[in-house]
Amino acid sequence: MNRDYLKQIMTDQKDTYLSNPAIERNYPLEDHVNYCFVGIRRTGKSYMMYQQIRHLQENGIPLSQIVYVNFEDERLLEMSADDLNVILEIGLEMAGVDNRPYLFLDEIQNIKGWEKFVRRIADMKYRINITGSNSKMLSSEIASTLGGRFMRVDIYPYSFPEYLAAQGKDKNYLEVLSTKDRAEVVGMCDQYVKYGAFPELVDIRNKREYLNSIYQTIYLGDIMTRNKITNDFAVRLILKKIAESVAKPLSFNRLSNILKSAGAVLGKQTVINYVGYMMDSYLLFTLQNYAAKLVEKETSPKYYFMDTGLLGLMLMDCSSTQLENLVAIELIRRYGRENVFYFEKKLKLISMFQKKNLQFR
């Protein structure tokens, strides 16, 4: 790629992040740590980088040492791993002889072979942060290549306190409420459950249209195109049936039978692959049955959507389903996916709980 052209793109993108409003997310980050921010599209991964850049500026780091590149830019579609070193060269040139650049590489999974470059830069003791919207960027093979040089941070849609803060409510707002304030909070909570909590959604009036645009980007780009799927009917039907089964254990055999009865005959492995692609895009996540045998854990999870607003696109009058989905999101936000399970016995008493303290939530 032409060096001057790439430098111009980087300059243009710097103007973009400088013009974005400051959105302080509730994620404690340490200095001198390289982070890998992952999560569903539009959930605020880029804003985590903007937040870090702002903190660097507050600590006296000039903008000349900040290197930010968003690989979603269509002008970078033909960029290869060989071009990544040019970014470092430009960064060194901009930072000056006695300074080191700080690198922020957004959606870097779009560049094939990116992980070797990132590892080399980390080994050279540069501060580098990356984001990605596909869980494959943290596959076992890539994780082995990176070799513990990055700390993974899962970025979720707003928590309710963050949602209130984005609308100008003080962090202590919930502690002392008048009757009027209480009614306002109830209204906000209803909106939070119904439309979800993507950061940009707060200021958008036509929320359903915005949610649909996110869904289409994930569906068409991250699921269908990325994985070269042509069976549109089957994938849409799988998503619909998973949405209808949120909060219920769902095995691949059962899902295959449901699809068959609806007119979509797919092999079990194909169903497994399609659902895996949905998980890779962070559209869905699962909770396992803590009390079940290992094989049942593997095959009968509960599926949830990463945002309740996206679930609402699939169903009519689903507030109770969205509420349980919201609880699942909040638990994995607080405790991590590996520590949250559902519990089911013959009496059908189902709860979600944190493994560490074995406390039902």
XYZ file of C-alpha atoms in Angstrom:
361
model
C 0.000 0.000 0.000
C 1.202 3.496 -0.835
C 2.813 5.037 2.245
C 1.508 8.574 1.676
C -2.012 7.265 1.056
C -1.920 5.262 4.291
C -0.620 8.273 6.202
C -3.524 10.365 4.882
C -6.019 7.718 6.015
C -4.470 7.685 9.490
C -4.711 11.494 9.641
C -8.374 11.373 8.592
C -9.132 8.765 11.245
C -7.419 10.843 13.927
C -9.900 13.628 13.185
C -12.702 11.082 13.663
C -11.712 9.939 17.140
C -10.917 13.483 18.259
C -14.428 14.583 17.289
C -16.172 11.744 19.118
C -17.726 12.568 22.497
C -16.081 11.219 25.612
C -17.984 8.178 26.901
C -16.440 6.873 30.105
C -17.185 3.158 30.459
C -17.082 1.320 33.762
C -14.082 -0.875 32.989
C -11.045 -0.477 35.262
C -7.937 -0.444 33.082
C -4.316 -0.439 34.147
C -1.463 1.579 32.740
C 1.264 -0.232 30.815
C -1.027 -3.146 29.893
C -1.817 -4.195 26.334
C -5.533 -4.866 25.941
C -7.618 -6.827 23.488
C -11.185 -5.468 23.524
C -13.715 -7.912 22.096
C -17.489 -7.929 21.766
C -20.476 -7.506 19.507
C -20.469 -4.695 16.948
C -21.378 -1.158 18.086
C -20.967 -2.024 21.750
C -18.278 0.582 22.354
C -14.937 -1.146 21.774
C -13.644 1.840 19.814
C -14.758 4.138 22.627
C -12.593 2.132 25.017
C -9.665 3.107 22.823
C -10.799 6.738 22.687
C -11.018 6.628 26.493
C -7.445 5.370 26.750
C -6.214 7.968 24.264
C -7.876 10.694 26.323
C -6.182 9.416 29.487
C -2.811 9.432 27.740
C -3.385 13.044 26.727
C -4.302 13.930 30.308
C -0.984 12.418 31.380
C 0.967 14.593 28.973
C 1.319 12.304 25.951
C 1.025 14.439 22.777
C -1.233 13.431 19.897
C 1.847 13.027 17.717
C 2.573 9.809 19.626
C -0.929 8.373 19.153
C -1.385 5.952 16.252
C -5.003 4.924 15.671
C -6.104 2.821 12.689
C -9.621 1.509 12.073
C -9.419 -1.414 9.662
C -13.140 -1.204 8.887
C -12.270 1.735 6.608
C -13.086 0.651 3.044
C -9.876 2.300 1.856
C -7.955 -0.411 3.724
C -9.754 -3.381 2.160
C -6.694 -4.448 0.177
C -4.267 -4.004 3.035
C -2.121 -7.033 3.895
C -0.078 -8.076 6.909
C 3.039 -6.850 5.088
C 1.608 -3.319 5.170
C 1.196 -3.319 8.950
C 4.843 -2.483 9.532
C 4.336 0.688 7.477
C 1.896 1.812 10.186
C 4.660 1.444 12.773
C 7.106 3.323 10.541
C 4.644 6.196 10.126
C 4.033 6.180 13.876
C 7.754 6.431 14.602
C 8.067 9.263 12.101
C 5.174 11.187 13.682
C 6.326 10.569 17.269
C 9.820 11.906 16.714
C 13.273 10.491 17.360
C 13.134 10.365 21.156
C 9.542 9.160 21.534
C 7.644 5.922 21.072
C 4.192 5.708 19.486
C 1.165 4.218 21.234
C -0.712 1.946 18.833
C -4.499 1.449 18.756
C -5.590 -1.010 16.063
C -9.363 -1.223 15.656
C -10.991 -4.366 14.135
C -7.580 -5.715 13.227
C -8.972 -9.199 12.590
C -9.828 -7.923 9.094
C -6.135 -8.280 8.183
C -5.077 -11.871 7.590
C -1.961 -12.757 9.579
C -2.267 -9.763 11.921
C -1.357 -11.731 15.047
C 2.340 -12.159 14.178
C 2.773 -8.412 13.679
C 0.999 -7.642 16.939
C 3.131 -10.138 18.844
C 6.344 -8.667 17.430
C 5.313 -5.139 18.383
C 4.397 -6.262 21.898
C 7.770 -8.002 22.212
C 9.417 -4.710 21.244
C 7.706 -3.225 24.333
C 5.405 -0.892 22.451
C 2.083 -0.102 24.082
C -0.508 -1.607 21.720
C -4.244 -2.177 22.047
C -6.499 -4.042 19.637
C -10.220 -4.670 19.150
C -12.232 -7.317 17.349
C -15.847 -8.274 16.675
C -15.243 -11.949 16.023
C -14.305 -14.495 18.673
C -12.110 -16.366 16.173
C -9.496 -13.664 16.691
C -9.001 -15.255 20.123
C -8.967 -18.863 18.942
C -6.544 -21.237 20.650
C -4.087 -20.949 17.748
C -4.024 -17.146 17.826
C -3.995 -17.066 21.630
C -0.926 -19.302 21.507
C 0.760 -16.927 19.054
C 0.054 -13.909 21.248
C 1.406 -15.853 24.211
C -0.199 -13.947 27.066
C 0.950 -10.547 25.860
C -2.570 -9.100 25.939
C -5.275 -8.886 28.558
C -8.704 -9.711 27.145
C -11.602 -7.432 28.069
C -15.141 -8.350 26.995
C -17.096 -5.198 26.178
C -20.858 -5.365 26.671
C -23.693 -2.944 25.972
C -24.305 -0.420 28.757
C -25.073 -1.582 32.264
C -28.089 0.230 33.716
C -25.944 2.706 35.724
C -23.960 3.451 32.535
C -27.241 3.825 30.649
C -28.437 6.393 33.205
C -25.091 8.213 33.158
C -25.280 8.492 29.360
C -28.551 10.369 29.856
C -27.017 12.807 32.295
C -27.936 11.096 35.549
C -25.439 11.271 38.394
C -23.868 8.000 39.555
C -25.635 8.456 42.920
C -28.962 9.103 41.208
C -30.494 5.775 42.267
C -29.659 6.234 45.944
C -32.116 9.058 46.690
C -35.219 9.170 44.520
C -38.280 11.349 44.753
C -41.614 10.029 43.534
C -41.110 11.874 40.257
C -37.591 10.491 39.861
C -38.806 6.976 40.618
C -41.373 7.175 37.846
C -38.688 8.428 35.465
C -36.371 5.546 36.372
C -39.157 3.016 35.805
C -39.703 4.489 32.350
C -35.983 4.378 31.581
C -35.779 0.790 32.799
C -38.634 -0.221 30.497
C -36.779 1.352 27.561
C -33.535 -0.303 28.657
C -35.115 -3.764 28.662
C -37.109 -3.243 25.464
C -34.490 -1.636 23.227
C -31.272 -2.773 24.851
C -28.224 -0.688 25.600
C -25.954 -0.101 22.639
C -24.164 3.173 23.524
C -25.232 5.118 20.420
C -28.859 4.039 20.852
C -29.403 6.441 23.754
C -29.577 9.502 21.493
C -31.467 7.872 18.607
C -35.230 8.264 18.280
C -35.953 5.465 15.817
C -34.420 2.796 18.000
C -35.883 -0.196 16.213
C -34.475 0.928 12.866
C -31.041 1.418 14.433
C -31.184 -2.044 16.018
C -32.181 -3.538 12.696
C -29.179 -1.910 11.003
C -26.856 -3.488 13.592
C -28.559 -6.849 13.169
C -28.245 -6.715 9.382
C -24.548 -5.827 9.625
C -23.894 -8.782 11.912
C -26.165 -11.141 9.984
C -25.004 -10.288 6.475
C -21.376 -9.406 7.199
C -20.216 -11.430 10.184
C -22.347 -14.546 9.692
C -23.354 -14.978 6.036
C -20.564 -13.326 4.022
C -17.636 -14.111 6.323
C -18.574 -17.808 6.385
C -19.766 -17.996 2.753
C -23.251 -19.245 3.649
C -25.914 -19.261 0.937
C -28.830 -20.855 2.823
C -30.432 -17.624 4.021
C -33.737 -19.262 4.976
C -32.088 -21.804 7.270
C -29.953 -19.258 9.139
C -32.869 -16.880 9.695
C -35.006 -19.776 10.896
C -32.323 -20.936 13.329
C -32.074 -17.440 14.817
C -35.856 -17.227 15.087
C -36.119 -20.577 16.848
C -33.264 -19.764 19.213
C -35.003 -16.486 20.085
C -38.218 -18.386 20.813
C -36.229 -20.768 23.036
C -34.328 -18.175 25.084
C -34.325 -19.240 28.754
C -34.958 -22.868 27.786
C -32.318 -25.588 27.382
C -31.852 -26.287 23.681
C -29.864 -29.186 22.246
C -28.690 -29.399 18.651
C -30.846 -32.486 18.132
C -33.931 -30.623 19.304
C -33.056 -27.595 17.203
C -32.564 -29.820 14.132
C -35.981 -31.405 14.705
C -37.623 -27.990 15.106
C -36.076 -26.855 11.833
C -37.154 -30.034 10.075
C -40.765 -29.554 11.164
C -40.588 -25.990 9.803
C -39.374 -27.175 6.413
C -35.605 -26.694 6.733
C -33.816 -30.042 6.576
C -30.251 -29.591 7.799
C -27.715 -32.067 9.068
C -26.809 -31.778 12.737
C -23.236 -30.739 11.923
C -24.501 -27.953 9.664
C -26.720 -26.690 12.483
C -23.739 -26.822 14.855
C -21.637 -24.851 12.364
C -24.301 -22.183 11.797
C -24.867 -21.667 15.516
C -21.091 -21.507 15.992
C -20.906 -18.662 13.477
C -23.574 -16.789 15.449
C -21.534 -17.273 18.614
C -18.353 -16.140 16.823
C -20.062 -12.847 15.931
C -21.020 -12.321 19.598
C -24.682 -12.197 18.620
C -25.366 -15.098 21.004
C -23.833 -16.579 24.128
C -24.671 -19.651 26.209
C -24.938 -20.735 29.811
C -24.305 -24.374 30.677
C -26.246 -26.569 33.115
C -24.087 -26.817 36.230
C -25.829 -29.915 37.595
C -25.885 -31.925 34.360
C -23.454 -34.590 33.252
C -20.580 -33.404 31.080
C -22.177 -34.543 27.821
C -25.417 -32.767 28.743
C -23.468 -29.630 29.548
C -22.009 -29.700 26.089
C -25.267 -30.275 24.220
C -28.093 -28.637 26.235
C -27.125 -25.035 26.952
C -29.415 -22.069 27.281
C -28.962 -19.510 24.522
C -29.134 -15.762 25.099
C -28.728 -12.707 22.881
C -25.911 -10.281 23.647
C -28.416 -7.408 23.681
C -32.097 -7.488 24.622
C -32.956 -5.057 21.830
C -31.742 -7.547 19.219
C -33.845 -10.248 20.869
C -36.839 -7.901 20.650
C -36.445 -7.757 16.863
C -37.189 -11.483 16.720
C -40.225 -11.704 18.973
C -43.473 -9.944 19.778
C -44.453 -9.108 23.375
C -41.342 -10.665 24.899
C -40.654 -8.453 27.935
C -40.371 -11.371 30.387
C -37.968 -13.195 28.055
C -35.946 -10.012 27.592
C -35.785 -9.575 31.363
C -34.238 -13.017 31.937
C -31.891 -12.366 29.018
C -30.887 -9.085 30.684
C -30.127 -10.897 33.963
C -27.881 -13.327 32.074
C -26.012 -10.430 30.417
C -25.501 -8.671 33.739
C -24.194 -11.822 35.423
C -21.595 -12.537 32.749
C -20.640 -8.850 32.801
C -19.966 -9.037 36.533
C -18.514 -12.510 36.929
C -17.363 -13.707 33.501
C -18.984 -16.316 31.286
C -16.926 -19.151 32.719
C -18.375 -18.537 36.200
C -22.107 -18.308 35.449
C -24.380 -21.333 34.955
C -28.024 -22.271 35.007
C -29.294 -24.941 37.400
C -32.102 -27.332 36.543
C -33.503 -30.307 38.416
C -36.613 -32.403 37.964
C -38.719 -29.820 39.799
C -37.843 -27.382 37.005
C -36.505 -24.836 39.468
C -34.171 -22.865 37.247
C -31.801 -20.154 38.417
C -28.568 -18.566 37.300
C -25.728 -18.368 39.747
C -22.074 -17.531 40.168
C -19.888 -20.601 40.545
C -17.266 -19.039 42.803
C -19.457 -18.651 45.875
C -22.159 -21.112 44.793
C -24.716 -18.424 45.479
C -27.958 -18.397 43.527
C -28.669 -15.097 41.858
